[in-house]
Amino acid sequence: MKGGKAKGEASSTLKKVEEKKIGKRKPAVKEERVSKKQDKKKAAKDPNKPKRPASAFFVFMEEFRKTYKDNHPNVKSVAVIGKAGGEKWKSLSEADKAPYVAKAGKRKAEYEKNIATYNNKKSSAEDVAEESDKSKSEVNDEDDEESGEEEDDE
């Protein structure tokens, strides 16, 4: 009989637990969150913009991946190769890292030149767009003002 009562009590406690909702609470105001996400729009990325240069570590990893794959042809995991490369990089001295730092410096200098030319082209394109947005009368008014100033100087 004691076993029978225990079962009866256990089943009643199980029912109480089953009645409770399990899981994360959902936010009360879900509609506002959706509208905020819709309002925020990312600026479109320009495909012509130069990509940032790799750091010294990533320059090292380019070479390390090749040598590691040659030495360990059965290892296909990116994570294993990355961990091995990180450990190797940490163990290198400053003198051993110097060639990679130099390569990264060259890439950075090239990137800075490319981004400067890109920004110049972009700003000149914006200037041309602003000029074309002006109406014909505004352009003519500016020409009249310039010609009037020249007459006063003479």
PDB file of N, CA and C in Angstrom, residues 36-119:
ATOM      1  N   LYS A  36      11.544  48.124 -35.536  1.00  0.00           N
ATOM      2  CA  LYS A  36      12.849  48.759 -35.390  1.00  0.00           C
ATOM      3  C   LYS A  36      13.870  48.102 -36.308  1.00  0.00           C
ATOM      4  N   LYS A  37      13.809  46.781 -36.431  1.00  0.00           N
ATOM      5  CA  LYS A  37      14.733  46.074 -37.308  1.00  0.00           C
ATOM      6  C   LYS A  37      14.481  46.465 -38.760  1.00  0.00           C
ATOM      7  N   GLN A  38      13.237  46.662 -39.113  1.00  0.00           N
ATOM      8  CA  GLN A  38      12.921  47.019 -40.486  1.00  0.00           C
ATOM      9  C   GLN A  38      13.365  48.442 -40.787  1.00  0.00           C
ATOM     10  N   ASP A  39      13.315  49.317 -39.772  1.00  0.00           N
ATOM     11  CA  ASP A  39      13.721  50.704 -39.975  1.00  0.00           C
ATOM     12  C   ASP A  39      15.212  50.818 -40.221  1.00  0.00           C
ATOM     13  N   LYS A  40      15.983  49.997 -39.532  1.00  0.00           N
ATOM     14  CA  LYS A  40      17.429  50.048 -39.695  1.00  0.00           C
ATOM     15  C   LYS A  40      17.812  49.316 -40.977  1.00  0.00           C
ATOM     16  N   LYS A  41      18.365  50.051 -41.901  1.00  0.00           N
ATOM     17  CA  LYS A  41      18.820  49.444 -43.142  1.00  0.00           C
ATOM     18  C   LYS A  41      20.312  49.683 -43.257  1.00  0.00           C
ATOM     19  N   LYS A  42      21.048  48.643 -43.587  1.00  0.00           N
ATOM     20  CA  LYS A  42      22.486  48.787 -43.766  1.00  0.00           C
ATOM     21  C   LYS A  42      22.758  49.520 -45.066  1.00  0.00           C
ATOM     22  N   ALA A  43      23.809  50.318 -45.034  1.00  0.00           N
ATOM     23  CA  ALA A  43      24.216  50.995 -46.254  1.00  0.00           C
ATOM     24  C   ALA A  43      24.750  49.948 -47.227  1.00  0.00           C
ATOM     25  N   ALA A  44      24.445  50.136 -48.469  1.00  0.00           N
ATOM     26  CA  ALA A  44      24.893  49.179 -49.480  1.00  0.00           C
ATOM     27  C   ALA A  44      26.406  49.242 -49.597  1.00  0.00           C
ATOM     28  N   LYS A  45      27.047  48.079 -49.647  1.00  0.00           N
ATOM     29  CA  LYS A  45      28.496  48.028 -49.762  1.00  0.00           C
ATOM     30  C   LYS A  45      28.891  48.257 -51.216  1.00  0.00           C
ATOM     31  N   ASP A  46      29.922  49.056 -51.390  1.00  0.00           N
ATOM     32  CA  ASP A  46      30.422  49.337 -52.732  1.00  0.00           C
ATOM     33  C   ASP A  46      31.383  48.226 -53.142  1.00  0.00           C
ATOM     34  N   PRO A  47      31.092  47.502 -54.195  1.00  0.00           N
ATOM     35  CA  PRO A  47      31.986  46.406 -54.607  1.00  0.00           C
ATOM     36  C   PRO A  47      33.330  46.905 -55.133  1.00  0.00           C
ATOM     37  N   ASN A  48      33.426  48.178 -55.504  1.00  0.00           N
ATOM     38  CA  ASN A  48      34.677  48.723 -56.026  1.00  0.00           C
ATOM     39  C   ASN A  48      35.630  49.185 -54.932  1.00  0.00           C
ATOM     40  N   LYS A  49      35.150  49.258 -53.694  1.00  0.00           N
ATOM     41  CA  LYS A  49      35.986  49.727 -52.592  1.00  0.00           C
ATOM     42  C   LYS A  49      37.086  48.707 -52.319  1.00  0.00           C
ATOM     43  N   PRO A  50      38.336  49.154 -52.170  1.00  0.00           N
ATOM     44  CA  PRO A  50      39.438  48.218 -51.914  1.00  0.00           C
ATOM     45  C   PRO A  50      39.262  47.518 -50.567  1.00  0.00           C
ATOM     46  N   LYS A  51      39.673  46.259 -50.525  1.00  0.00           N
ATOM     47  CA  LYS A  51      39.577  45.494 -49.289  1.00  0.00           C
ATOM     48  C   LYS A  51      40.745  45.839 -48.389  1.00  0.00           C
ATOM     49  N   ARG A  52      40.506  45.766 -47.077  1.00  0.00           N
ATOM     50  CA  ARG A  52      41.556  46.062 -46.118  1.00  0.00           C
ATOM     51  C   ARG A  52      42.654  45.009 -46.204  1.00  0.00           C
ATOM     52  N   PRO A  53      43.886  45.417 -45.911  1.00  0.00           N
ATOM     53  CA  PRO A  53      45.001  44.468 -46.024  1.00  0.00           C
ATOM     54  C   PRO A  53      45.033  43.493 -44.854  1.00  0.00           C
ATOM     55  N   ALA A  54      45.686  42.368 -45.064  1.00  0.00           N
ATOM     56  CA  ALA A  54      45.820  41.357 -44.018  1.00  0.00           C
ATOM     57  C   ALA A  54      46.878  41.808 -43.009  1.00  0.00           C
ATOM     58  N   SER A  55      46.670  41.437 -41.756  1.00  0.00           N
ATOM     59  CA  SER A  55      47.656  41.743 -40.725  1.00  0.00           C
ATOM     60  C   SER A  55      48.835  40.785 -40.863  1.00  0.00           C
ATOM     61  N   ALA A  56      49.887  41.024 -40.070  1.00  0.00           N
ATOM     62  CA  ALA A  56      51.085  40.189 -40.134  1.00  0.00           C
ATOM     63  C   ALA A  56      50.748  38.732 -39.817  1.00  0.00           C
ATOM     64  N   PHE A  57      49.839  38.513 -38.874  1.00  0.00           N
ATOM     65  CA  PHE A  57      49.456  37.149 -38.515  1.00  0.00           C
ATOM     66  C   PHE A  57      48.813  36.435 -39.698  1.00  0.00           C
ATOM     67  N   PHE A  58      47.941  37.109 -40.417  1.00  0.00           N
ATOM     68  CA  PHE A  58      47.268  36.466 -41.539  1.00  0.00           C
ATOM     69  C   PHE A  58      48.217  36.258 -42.730  1.00  0.00           C
ATOM     70  N   VAL A  59      49.200  37.133 -42.866  1.00  0.00           N
ATOM     71  CA  VAL A  59      50.223  36.904 -43.886  1.00  0.00           C
ATOM     72  C   VAL A  59      50.989  35.633 -43.529  1.00  0.00           C
ATOM     73  N   PHE A  60      51.309  35.474 -42.240  1.00  0.00           N
ATOM     74  CA  PHE A  60      51.977  34.263 -41.764  1.00  0.00           C
ATOM     75  C   PHE A  60      51.108  33.033 -41.998  1.00  0.00           C
ATOM     76  N   MET A  61      49.812  33.152 -41.719  1.00  0.00           N
ATOM     77  CA  MET A  61      48.903  32.007 -41.852  1.00  0.00           C
ATOM     78  C   MET A  61      48.778  31.550 -43.308  1.00  0.00           C
ATOM     79  N   GLU A  62      48.865  32.465 -44.263  1.00  0.00           N
ATOM     80  CA  GLU A  62      48.803  32.069 -45.670  1.00  0.00           C
ATOM     81  C   GLU A  62      49.906  31.061 -45.988  1.00  0.00           C
ATOM     82  N   GLU A  63      51.108  31.363 -45.516  1.00  0.00           N
ATOM     83  CA  GLU A  63      52.245  30.477 -45.753  1.00  0.00           C
ATOM     84  C   GLU A  63      52.141  29.216 -44.884  1.00  0.00           C
ATOM     85  N   PHE A  64      51.715  29.395 -43.633  1.00  0.00           N
ATOM     86  CA  PHE A  64      51.657  28.272 -42.692  1.00  0.00           C
ATOM     87  C   PHE A  64      50.665  27.209 -43.163  1.00  0.00           C
ATOM     88  N   ARG A  65      49.516  27.639 -43.693  1.00  0.00           N
ATOM     89  CA  ARG A  65      48.502  26.681 -44.162  1.00  0.00           C
ATOM     90  C   ARG A  65      49.074  25.753 -45.230  1.00  0.00           C
ATOM     91  N   LYS A  66      49.834  26.327 -46.150  1.00  0.00           N
ATOM     92  CA  LYS A  66      50.420  25.520 -47.222  1.00  0.00           C
ATOM     93  C   LYS A  66      51.379  24.475 -46.660  1.00  0.00           C
ATOM     94  N   THR A  67      52.265  24.903 -45.779  1.00  0.00           N
ATOM     95  CA  THR A  67      53.241  23.962 -45.224  1.00  0.00           C
ATOM     96  C   THR A  67      52.568  22.937 -44.331  1.00  0.00           C
ATOM     97  N   TYR A  68      51.560  23.362 -43.577  1.00  0.00           N
ATOM     98  CA  TYR A  68      50.872  22.433 -42.675  1.00  0.00           C
ATOM     99  C   TYR A  68      50.128  21.363 -43.471  1.00  0.00           C
ATOM    100  N   LYS A  69      49.479  21.759 -44.556  1.00  0.00           N
ATOM    101  CA  LYS A  69      48.756  20.793 -45.387  1.00  0.00           C
ATOM    102  C   LYS A  69      49.698  19.824 -46.076  1.00  0.00           C
ATOM    103  N   ASP A  70      50.899  20.294 -46.428  1.00  0.00           N
ATOM    104  CA  ASP A  70      51.889  19.398 -47.026  1.00  0.00           C
ATOM    105  C   ASP A  70      52.365  18.366 -46.004  1.00  0.00           C
ATOM    106  N   ASN A  71      52.574  18.814 -44.760  1.00  0.00           N
ATOM    107  CA  ASN A  71      53.072  17.920 -43.709  1.00  0.00           C
ATOM    108  C   ASN A  71      51.986  17.021 -43.132  1.00  0.00           C
ATOM    109  N   HIS A  72      50.738  17.487 -43.132  1.00  0.00           N
ATOM    110  CA  HIS A  72      49.615  16.735 -42.566  1.00  0.00           C
ATOM    111  C   HIS A  72      48.490  16.656 -43.592  1.00  0.00           C
ATOM    112  N   PRO A  73      48.608  15.799 -44.599  1.00  0.00           N
ATOM    113  CA  PRO A  73      47.597  15.767 -45.672  1.00  0.00           C
ATOM    114  C   PRO A  73      46.237  15.239 -45.217  1.00  0.00           C
ATOM    115  N   ASN A  74      46.173  14.498 -44.117  1.00  0.00           N
ATOM    116  CA  ASN A  74      44.901  13.932 -43.671  1.00  0.00           C
ATOM    117  C   ASN A  74      44.067  14.923 -42.875  1.00  0.00           C
ATOM    118  N   VAL A  75      44.663  15.992 -42.376  1.00  0.00           N
ATOM    119  CA  VAL A  75      43.940  16.969 -41.555  1.00  0.00           C
ATOM    120  C   VAL A  75      43.183  17.910 -42.473  1.00  0.00           C
ATOM    121  N   LYS A  76      41.861  17.905 -42.350  1.00  0.00           N
ATOM    122  CA  LYS A  76      41.011  18.754 -43.187  1.00  0.00           C
ATOM    123  C   LYS A  76      40.339  19.867 -42.376  1.00  0.00           C
ATOM    124  N   SER A  77      40.417  19.782 -41.049  1.00  0.00           N
ATOM    125  CA  SER A  77      39.716  20.716 -40.181  1.00  0.00           C
ATOM    126  C   SER A  77      40.391  22.088 -40.165  1.00  0.00           C
ATOM    127  N   VAL A  78      39.615  23.110 -40.440  1.00  0.00           N
ATOM    128  CA  VAL A  78      40.121  24.476 -40.422  1.00  0.00           C
ATOM    129  C   VAL A  78      40.511  24.874 -39.002  1.00  0.00           C
ATOM    130  N   ALA A  79      39.724  24.414 -38.031  1.00  0.00           N
ATOM    131  CA  ALA A  79      39.982  24.761 -36.635  1.00  0.00           C
ATOM    132  C   ALA A  79      41.333  24.221 -36.167  1.00  0.00           C
ATOM    133  N   VAL A  80      41.650  23.002 -36.540  1.00  0.00           N
ATOM    134  CA  VAL A  80      42.921  22.393 -36.132  1.00  0.00           C
ATOM    135  C   VAL A  80      44.088  23.158 -36.746  1.00  0.00           C
ATOM    136  N   ILE A  81      43.970  23.500 -38.005  1.00  0.00           N
ATOM    137  CA  ILE A  81      45.030  24.249 -38.677  1.00  0.00           C
ATOM    138  C   ILE A  81      45.177  25.633 -38.046  1.00  0.00           C
ATOM    139  N   GLY A  82      44.069  26.275 -37.738  1.00  0.00           N
ATOM    140  CA  GLY A  82      44.101  27.597 -37.114  1.00  0.00           C
ATOM    141  C   GLY A  82      44.742  27.574 -35.744  1.00  0.00           C
ATOM    142  N   LYS A  83      44.399  26.555 -34.945  1.00  0.00           N
ATOM    143  CA  LYS A  83      44.998  26.446 -33.607  1.00  0.00           C
ATOM    144  C   LYS A  83      46.496  26.197 -33.699  1.00  0.00           C
ATOM    145  N   ALA A  84      46.895  25.334 -34.617  1.00  0.00           N
ATOM    146  CA  ALA A  84      48.322  25.051 -34.784  1.00  0.00           C
ATOM    147  C   ALA A  84      49.061  26.309 -35.247  1.00  0.00           C
ATOM    148  N   GLY A  85      48.455  27.065 -36.141  1.00  0.00           N
ATOM    149  CA  GLY A  85      49.064  28.308 -36.613  1.00  0.00           C
ATOM    150  C   GLY A  85      49.177  29.343 -35.513  1.00  0.00           C
ATOM    151  N   GLY A  86      48.153  29.438 -34.686  1.00  0.00           N
ATOM    152  CA  GLY A  86      48.183  30.387 -33.567  1.00  0.00           C
ATOM    153  C   GLY A  86      49.279  30.041 -32.576  1.00  0.00           C
ATOM    154  N   GLU A  87      49.410  28.761 -32.273  1.00  0.00           N
ATOM    155  CA  GLU A  87      50.461  28.332 -31.343  1.00  0.00           C
ATOM    156  C   GLU A  87      51.841  28.616 -31.929  1.00  0.00           C
ATOM    157  N   LYS A  88      52.003  28.351 -33.212  1.00  0.00           N
ATOM    158  CA  LYS A  88      53.284  28.586 -33.881  1.00  0.00           C
ATOM    159  C   LYS A  88      53.610  30.083 -33.871  1.00  0.00           C
ATOM    160  N   TRP A  89      52.617  30.925 -34.149  1.00  0.00           N
ATOM    161  CA  TRP A  89      52.819  32.379 -34.177  1.00  0.00           C
ATOM    162  C   TRP A  89      53.249  32.888 -32.802  1.00  0.00           C
ATOM    163  N   LYS A  90      52.610  32.376 -31.755  1.00  0.00           N
ATOM    164  CA  LYS A  90      52.966  32.797 -30.396  1.00  0.00           C
ATOM    165  C   LYS A  90      54.396  32.398 -30.049  1.00  0.00           C
ATOM    166  N   SER A  91      54.841  31.268 -30.563  1.00  0.00           N
ATOM    167  CA  SER A  91      56.175  30.784 -30.227  1.00  0.00           C
ATOM    168  C   SER A  91      57.274  31.477 -31.034  1.00  0.00           C
ATOM    169  N   LEU A  92      56.918  32.180 -32.119  1.00  0.00           N
ATOM    170  CA  LEU A  92      57.925  32.863 -32.931  1.00  0.00           C
ATOM    171  C   LEU A  92      58.494  34.070 -32.194  1.00  0.00           C
ATOM    172  N   SER A  93      59.773  34.329 -32.422  1.00  0.00           N
ATOM    173  CA  SER A  93      60.398  35.516 -31.843  1.00  0.00           C
ATOM    174  C   SER A  93      60.089  36.722 -32.740  1.00  0.00           C
ATOM    175  N   GLU A  94      60.436  37.900 -32.249  1.00  0.00           N
ATOM    176  CA  GLU A  94      60.195  39.120 -33.032  1.00  0.00           C
ATOM    177  C   GLU A  94      60.997  39.085 -34.336  1.00  0.00           C
ATOM    178  N   ALA A  95      62.190  38.526 -34.283  1.00  0.00           N
ATOM    179  CA  ALA A  95      63.017  38.440 -35.492  1.00  0.00           C
ATOM    180  C   ALA A  95      62.375  37.518 -36.525  1.00  0.00           C
ATOM    181  N   ASP A  96      61.740  36.433 -36.057  1.00  0.00           N
ATOM    182  CA  ASP A  96      61.069  35.509 -36.973  1.00  0.00           C
ATOM    183  C   ASP A  96      59.795  36.120 -37.556  1.00  0.00           C
ATOM    184  N   LYS A  97      59.170  37.008 -36.794  1.00  0.00           N
ATOM    185  CA  LYS A  97      57.935  37.651 -37.256  1.00  0.00           C
ATOM    186  C   LYS A  97      58.212  38.812 -38.204  1.00  0.00           C
ATOM    187  N   ALA A  98      59.436  39.327 -38.209  1.00  0.00           N
ATOM    188  CA  ALA A  98      59.773  40.534 -38.973  1.00  0.00           C
ATOM    189  C   ALA A  98      59.423  40.453 -40.456  1.00  0.00           C
ATOM    190  N   PRO A  99      59.703  39.346 -41.164  1.00  0.00           N
ATOM    191  CA  PRO A  99      59.342  39.331 -42.596  1.00  0.00           C
ATOM    192  C   PRO A  99      57.840  39.450 -42.831  1.00  0.00           C
ATOM    193  N   TYR A 100      57.051  38.869 -41.947  1.00  0.00           N
ATOM    194  CA  TYR A 100      55.595  38.935 -42.095  1.00  0.00           C
ATOM    195  C   TYR A 100      55.085  40.346 -41.789  1.00  0.00           C
ATOM    196  N   VAL A 101      55.716  40.983 -40.804  1.00  0.00           N
ATOM    197  CA  VAL A 101      55.345  42.365 -40.473  1.00  0.00           C
ATOM    198  C   VAL A 101      55.697  43.279 -41.643  1.00  0.00           C
ATOM    199  N   ALA A 102      56.822  43.034 -42.285  1.00  0.00           N
ATOM    200  CA  ALA A 102      57.230  43.849 -43.438  1.00  0.00           C
ATOM    201  C   ALA A 102      56.260  43.673 -44.608  1.00  0.00           C
ATOM    202  N   LYS A 103      55.876  42.423 -44.884  1.00  0.00           N
ATOM    203  CA  LYS A 103      54.905  42.170 -45.962  1.00  0.00           C
ATOM    204  C   LYS A 103      53.578  42.851 -45.667  1.00  0.00           C
ATOM    205  N   ALA A 104      53.149  42.779 -44.401  1.00  0.00           N
ATOM    206  CA  ALA A 104      51.890  43.416 -44.013  1.00  0.00           C
ATOM    207  C   ALA A 104      51.998  44.929 -44.165  1.00  0.00           C
ATOM    208  N   GLY A 105      53.163  45.493 -43.847  1.00  0.00           N
ATOM    209  CA  GLY A 105      53.375  46.933 -44.011  1.00  0.00           C
ATOM    210  C   GLY A 105      53.295  47.356 -45.463  1.00  0.00           C
ATOM    211  N   LYS A 106      53.880  46.557 -46.355  1.00  0.00           N
ATOM    212  CA  LYS A 106      53.804  46.856 -47.792  1.00  0.00           C
ATOM    213  C   LYS A 106      52.364  46.816 -48.272  1.00  0.00           C
ATOM    214  N   ARG A 107      51.624  45.805 -47.831  1.00  0.00           N
ATOM    215  CA  ARG A 107      50.222  45.686 -48.242  1.00  0.00           C
ATOM    216  C   ARG A 107      49.404  46.857 -47.724  1.00  0.00           C
ATOM    217  N   LYS A 108      49.721  47.307 -46.506  1.00  0.00           N
ATOM    218  CA  LYS A 108      48.985  48.429 -45.925  1.00  0.00           C
ATOM    219  C   LYS A 108      49.266  49.711 -46.696  1.00  0.00           C
ATOM    220  N   ALA A 109      50.528  49.930 -47.084  1.00  0.00           N
ATOM    221  CA  ALA A 109      50.882  51.118 -47.855  1.00  0.00           C
ATOM    222  C   ALA A 109      50.157  51.111 -49.212  1.00  0.00           C
ATOM    223  N   GLU A 110      50.119  49.961 -49.845  1.00  0.00           N
ATOM    224  CA  GLU A 110      49.411  49.835 -51.126  1.00  0.00           C
ATOM    225  C   GLU A 110      47.917  50.092 -50.942  1.00  0.00           C
ATOM    226  N   TYR A 111      47.367  49.573 -49.863  1.00  0.00           N
ATOM    227  CA  TYR A 111      45.948  49.782 -49.575  1.00  0.00           C
ATOM    228  C   TYR A 111      45.651  51.259 -49.366  1.00  0.00           C
ATOM    229  N   GLU A 112      46.521  51.950 -48.640  1.00  0.00           N
ATOM    230  CA  GLU A 112      46.293  53.378 -48.385  1.00  0.00           C
ATOM    231  C   GLU A 112      46.300  54.177 -49.683  1.00  0.00           C
ATOM    232  N   LYS A 113      47.176  53.815 -50.616  1.00  0.00           N
ATOM    233  CA  LYS A 113      47.174  54.471 -51.928  1.00  0.00           C
ATOM    234  C   LYS A 113      45.869  54.187 -52.662  1.00  0.00           C
ATOM    235  N   ASN A 114      45.456  52.926 -52.646  1.00  0.00           N
ATOM    236  CA  ASN A 114      44.229  52.547 -53.353  1.00  0.00           C
ATOM    237  C   ASN A 114      43.002  53.220 -52.752  1.00  0.00           C
ATOM    238  N   ILE A 115      42.946  53.301 -51.435  1.00  0.00           N
ATOM    239  CA  ILE A 115      41.769  53.903 -50.790  1.00  0.00           C
ATOM    240  C   ILE A 115      41.752  55.412 -51.031  1.00  0.00           C
ATOM    241  N   ALA A 116      42.935  56.033 -51.129  1.00  0.00           N
ATOM    242  CA  ALA A 116      42.997  57.470 -51.410  1.00  0.00           C
ATOM    243  C   ALA A 116      42.458  57.755 -52.816  1.00  0.00           C
ATOM    244  N   THR A 117      42.877  56.949 -53.791  1.00  0.00           N
ATOM    245  CA  THR A 117      42.369  57.149 -55.153  1.00  0.00           C
ATOM    246  C   THR A 117      40.874  56.845 -55.216  1.00  0.00           C
ATOM    247  N   TYR A 118      40.436  55.829 -54.470  1.00  0.00           N
ATOM    248  CA  TYR A 118      39.014  55.484 -54.436  1.00  0.00           C
ATOM    249  C   TYR A 118      38.207  56.647 -53.863  1.00  0.00           C
ATOM    250  N   ASN A 119      38.680  57.233 -52.760  1.00  0.00           N
ATOM    251  CA  ASN A 119      37.962  58.346 -52.138  1.00  0.00           C
ATOM    252  C   ASN A 119      37.946  59.567 -53.051  1.00  0.00           C
TER     253      ASN A 119
END
